[in-house]
PDB file of C-alpha atoms in Angstrom:
ATOM      1  CA  MET A 570      60.078  68.067 105.022  1.00 43.00           C
ATOM      2  CA  LEU A 571      61.038  70.748 107.580  1.00 44.00           C
ATOM      3  CA  GLY A 572      64.866  71.181 105.561  1.00 42.00           C
ATOM      4  CA  THR A 573      63.106  71.972 102.425  1.00 50.00           C
ATOM      5  CA  ASN A 574      62.581  76.040 101.896  1.00 58.00           C
ATOM      6  CA  ILE A 575      59.086  76.788 103.119  1.00 56.00           C
ATOM      7  CA  LEU A 576      59.021  79.526 100.728  1.00 57.00           C
ATOM      8  CA  SER A 577      60.058  77.835  97.606  1.00 58.00           C
ATOM      9  CA  GLY A 578      56.423  76.776  96.500  1.00 58.00           C
ATOM     10  CA  LEU A 579      55.118  80.492  96.453  1.00 61.00           C
ATOM     11  CA  SER A 580      54.319  82.009  93.113  1.00 68.00           C
ATOM     12  CA  SER A 581      55.028  85.795  92.769  1.00 71.00           C
ATOM     13  CA  LEU A 582      51.514  86.669  93.838  1.00 66.00           C
ATOM     14  CA  SER A 583      51.763  84.637  97.217  1.00 71.00           C
ATOM     15  CA  LEU A 584      55.026  86.004  97.883  1.00 76.00           C
ATOM     16  CA  TRP A 585      53.492  89.656  97.442  1.00 80.00           C
ATOM     17  CA  ALA A 586      50.521  88.423  99.626  1.00 78.00           C
ATOM     18  CA  PHE A 587      52.892  87.135 101.653  1.00 78.00           C
ATOM     19  CA  ILE A 588      54.845  90.783 102.188  1.00 84.00           C
ATOM     20  CA  LEU A 589      51.288  92.347 102.239  1.00 86.00           C
ATOM     21  CA  SER A 590      50.170  89.930 105.252  1.00 82.00           C
ATOM     22  CA  LEU A 591      53.284  90.827 107.224  1.00 83.00           C
ATOM     23  CA  ILE A 592      52.534  94.704 106.340  1.00 89.00           C
ATOM     24  CA  GLY A 593      49.398  94.179 107.677  1.00 86.00           C
ATOM     25  CA  ALA A 594      49.832  92.429 111.165  1.00 84.00           C
ATOM     26  CA  GLY A 595      52.661  94.799 111.647  1.00 86.00           C
ATOM     27  CA  ILE A 596      50.245  97.880 111.330  1.00 90.00           C
ATOM     28  CA  ALA A 597      47.686  96.058 113.385  1.00 85.00           C
ATOM     29  CA  VAL A 598      50.413  96.027 116.266  1.00 86.00           C
ATOM     30  CA  PHE A 599      51.776  99.128 115.425  1.00 89.00           C
ATOM     31  CA  CYS A 600      48.660 100.773 115.784  1.00 88.00           C
ATOM     32  CA  TYR A 601      47.842  99.352 118.830  1.00 85.00           C
ATOM     33  CA  MET A 602      50.801 100.239 121.027  1.00 88.00           C
ATOM     34  CA  PRO A 603      50.443 104.073 121.498  1.00 90.00           C
ATOM     35  CA  GLY A 604      47.441 103.419 123.290  1.00 87.00           C
ATOM     36  CA  ALA A 605      48.670 100.453 125.392  1.00 88.00           C
ATOM     37  CA  ILE A 606      51.904 102.104 126.283  1.00 90.00           C
ATOM     38  CA  LYS A 607      50.017 104.891 127.470  1.00 90.00           C
ATOM     39  CA  THR A 608      47.511 102.691 129.769  1.00 89.00           C
ATOM     40  CA  ILE A 609      51.171 101.114 130.892  1.00 87.00           C
ATOM     41  CA  LYS A 610      52.739 104.061 131.993  1.00 89.00           C
ATOM     42  CA  TYR A 611      49.721 105.999 133.991  1.00 89.00           C
ATOM     43  CA  ASN A 612      48.082 103.126 135.249  1.00 88.00           C
ATOM     44  CA  ASP A 613      44.825 104.615 134.011  1.00 90.00           C
ATOM     45  CA  THR A 614      42.486 101.459 133.273  1.00 91.00           C
ATOM     46  CA  ARG A 615      39.220 103.483 134.284  1.00 91.00           C
ATOM     47  CA  GLY A 616      37.702 103.400 130.446  1.00 89.00           C
ATOM     48  CA  ILE A 617      38.703  99.646 129.681  1.00 90.00           C
ATOM     49  CA  SER A 618      35.816  96.951 130.363  1.00 92.00           C
ATOM     50  CA  ALA A 619      37.862  94.102 131.746  1.00 93.00           C
ATOM     51  CA  VAL A 620      35.208  91.630 130.328  1.00 94.00           C
ATOM     52  CA  MET A 621      36.212  93.157 126.687  1.00 92.00           C
ATOM     53  CA  PHE A 622      39.695  92.997 127.193  1.00 89.00           C
ATOM     54  CA  GLY A 623      39.576  89.343 128.436  1.00 93.00           C
ATOM     55  CA  LEU A 624      37.778  88.116 125.489  1.00 94.00           C
ATOM     56  CA  THR A 625      40.143  90.028 123.455  1.00 91.00           C
ATOM     57  CA  VAL A 626      42.901  88.058 125.250  1.00 93.00           C
ATOM     58  CA  PHE A 627      41.191  84.968 124.872  1.00 95.00           C
ATOM     59  CA  GLY A 628      40.976  85.633 121.244  1.00 94.00           C
ATOM     60  CA  CYS A 629      44.339  86.332 120.417  1.00 93.00           C
ATOM     61  CA  LEU A 630      45.329  83.010 122.434  1.00 95.00           C
ATOM     62  CA  ILE A 631      43.305  80.879 120.137  1.00 95.00           C
ATOM     63  CA  TRP A 632      44.610  82.591 117.077  1.00 92.00           C
ATOM     64  CA  VAL A 633      48.084  81.788 118.143  1.00 94.00           C
ATOM     65  CA  ILE A 634      47.350  78.121 118.725  1.00 94.00           C
ATOM     66  CA  TYR A 635      45.875  78.311 115.099  1.00 90.00           C
ATOM     67  CA  SER A 636      48.518  79.956 113.754  1.00 90.00           C
ATOM     68  CA  ILE A 637      51.112  77.439 115.205  1.00 92.00           C
ATOM     69  CA  LEU A 638      49.101  74.486 114.323  1.00 89.00           C
ATOM     70  CA  SER A 639      48.802  75.788 110.578  1.00 84.00           C
ATOM     71  CA  LEU A 640      52.714  76.489 110.179  1.00 86.00           C
ATOM     72  CA  CYS A 641      53.082  72.979 111.579  1.00 87.00           C
ATOM     73  CA  ASP A 642      50.838  71.391 109.219  1.00 82.00           C
ATOM     74  CA  ALA A 643      52.944  73.905 106.594  1.00 80.00           C
ATOM     75  CA  ALA A 644      56.279  72.014 107.391  1.00 81.00           C
ATOM     76  CA  THR A 645      54.340  68.615 106.813  1.00 83.00           C
ATOM     77  CA  GLN A 646      52.893  69.417 103.571  1.00 78.00           C
ATOM     78  CA  THR A 647      54.906  67.451 100.293  1.00 78.00           C
ATOM     79  CA  ASP A 648      53.014  69.898  97.538  1.00 78.00           C
ATOM     80  CA  ALA A 649      54.830  73.125  97.595  1.00 72.00           C
ATOM     81  CA  ALA A 650      51.829  75.463  97.116  1.00 71.00           C
ATOM     82  CA  ILE A 651      49.697  73.888  99.904  1.00 73.00           C
ATOM     83  CA  ARG A 652      53.175  74.376 102.243  1.00 76.00           C
ATOM     84  CA  GLY A 653      53.458  77.885 101.069  1.00 73.00           C
ATOM     85  CA  ARG A 654      50.069  78.977 101.350  1.00 74.00           C
ATOM     86  CA  SER A 655      50.023  77.375 105.088  1.00 76.00           C
ATOM     87  CA  PHE A 656      52.653  79.546 105.927  1.00 79.00           C
ATOM     88  CA  VAL A 657      51.825  82.852 104.755  1.00 76.00           C
ATOM     89  CA  GLY A 658      48.461  82.378 106.571  1.00 77.00           C
ATOM     90  CA  GLY A 659      50.283  81.029 109.741  1.00 83.00           C
ATOM     91  CA  CYS A 660      52.713  83.846 109.803  1.00 85.00           C
ATOM     92  CA  ALA A 661      50.571  86.957 109.674  1.00 84.00           C
ATOM     93  CA  THR A 662      48.248  85.408 112.239  1.00 88.00           C
ATOM     94  CA  LEU A 663      50.981  84.422 114.601  1.00 91.00           C
ATOM     95  CA  ILE A 664      52.573  87.971 114.434  1.00 89.00           C
ATOM     96  CA  SER A 665      49.437  89.841 114.732  1.00 88.00           C
ATOM     97  CA  ASN A 666      48.012  87.875 117.409  1.00 92.00           C
ATOM     98  CA  LEU A 667      51.290  87.686 119.703  1.00 93.00           C
ATOM     99  CA  GLY A 668      51.677  91.497 119.521  1.00 90.00           C
ATOM    100  CA  LEU A 669      48.312  92.244 120.299  1.00 90.00           C
ATOM    101  CA  GLY A 670      47.676  89.754 122.708  1.00 92.00           C
ATOM    102  CA  SER A 671      50.724  90.712 124.579  1.00 92.00           C
ATOM    103  CA  PHE A 672      49.861  94.288 125.196  1.00 90.00           C
ATOM    104  CA  GLY A 673      46.194  92.852 125.644  1.00 91.00           C
ATOM    105  CA  CYS A 674      47.233  90.397 128.358  1.00 93.00           C
ATOM    106  CA  VAL A 675      49.265  93.349 130.093  1.00 92.00           C
ATOM    107  CA  ILE A 676      46.212  95.652 130.311  1.00 92.00           C
ATOM    108  CA  PHE A 677      43.859  93.518 131.042  1.00 93.00           C
ATOM    109  CA  ILE A 678      46.477  92.430 134.364  1.00 94.00           C
ATOM    110  CA  LYS A 679      46.590  96.203 135.524  1.00 93.00           C
ATOM    111  CA  LYS A 680      42.913  96.222 134.943  1.00 94.00           C
ATOM    112  CA  VAL A 681      42.147  93.345 137.166  1.00 95.00           C
ATOM    113  CA  ILE A 682      44.781  94.782 139.525  1.00 94.00           C
ATOM    114  CA  ASN A 683      43.451  98.192 140.155  1.00 93.00           C
ATOM    115  CA  LEU A 684      39.884  96.725 140.530  1.00 94.00           C
ATOM    116  CA  ARG A 685      40.997  94.511 143.326  1.00 95.00           C
ATOM    117  CA  LYS A 686      42.760  97.388 145.059  1.00 94.00           C
ATOM    118  CA  ALA A 687      39.638  99.793 144.631  1.00 94.00           C
ATOM    119  CA  LYS A 688      37.692  97.276 146.148  1.00 95.00           C
ATOM    120  CA  LYS A 689      39.975  96.230 148.704  1.00 95.00           C
ATOM    121  CA  GLU A 690      39.932 100.141 149.812  1.00 94.00           C
ATOM    122  CA  GLY A 691      36.044 100.106 149.562  1.00 95.00           C
ATOM    123  CA  LEU A 692      36.090 102.591 146.415  1.00 94.00           C
ATOM    124  CA  THR A 693      35.023 102.511 142.960  1.00 92.00           C
ATOM    125  CA  GLU A 694      37.983 102.611 140.357  1.00 91.00           C
ATOM    126  CA  ASP A 695      37.428 105.902 139.426  1.00 91.00           C
ATOM    127  CA  GLN A 696      37.926 107.245 142.935  1.00 92.00           C
ATOM    128  CA  TRP A 697      40.950 104.796 143.581  1.00 91.00           C
ATOM    129  CA  TYR A 698      42.736 106.309 140.654  1.00 90.00           C
ATOM    130  CA  LYS A 699      41.942 109.714 141.746  1.00 88.00           C
ATOM    131  CA  LYS A 700      43.041 109.265 144.863  1.00 88.00           C
ATOM    132  CA  HIS A 701      46.525 107.435 143.867  1.00 86.00           C
ATOM    133  CA  TYR A 702      47.380 108.969 140.638  1.00 82.00           C
ATOM    134  CA  GLU A 703      45.697 111.878 138.746  1.00 76.00           C
ATOM    135  CA  ASN A 704      47.868 114.201 140.658  1.00 70.00           C
ATOM    136  CA  LYS A 705      51.097 112.723 139.627  1.00 69.00           C
ATOM    137  CA  ASN A 706      50.106 112.007 136.298  1.00 62.00           C
ATOM    138  CA  ASN A 707      48.815 115.648 135.448  1.00 60.00           C
ATOM    139  CA  LYS A 708      52.357 116.652 136.673  1.00 60.00           C
ATOM    140  CA  GLN A 709      53.879 114.307 133.791  1.00 57.00           C
ATOM    141  CA  LEU A 710      51.367 115.063 131.190  1.00 52.00           C
ATOM    142  CA  LYS A 711      52.621 118.768 131.549  1.00 54.00           C
ATOM    143  CA  LYS A 712      55.941 118.118 131.044  1.00 53.00           C
TER     144      LYS A 712
END
């Protein structure tokens, strides 16, 4: 039932597993953030594979769908222990893949835009980046 406490069926061990899964999900997203923020800030996607980031975003989307289905399944379970285990797994997977997928999606879009701009000017991505950003970003890094 949706009105029942979803965590009521968790044993103390399962509750610790839930807490650890949330900590693990948070650490995974937190570790990914500095590189993602730097890539977004300086628009430097030269060292990133568009295919790899596209597949990463797609994989995260699949995991988000799985997590939502798992949480919906948890809400419909009458057995408290099964409901609790489904909830634990669904939450951690949802949190980590929403975070990683969001950053990955932004970086993937930036990569595709940079590739298109470079192609439009008849340059490689590296040449295009040097022409438009390198001097500006070097000044920002020195500050």
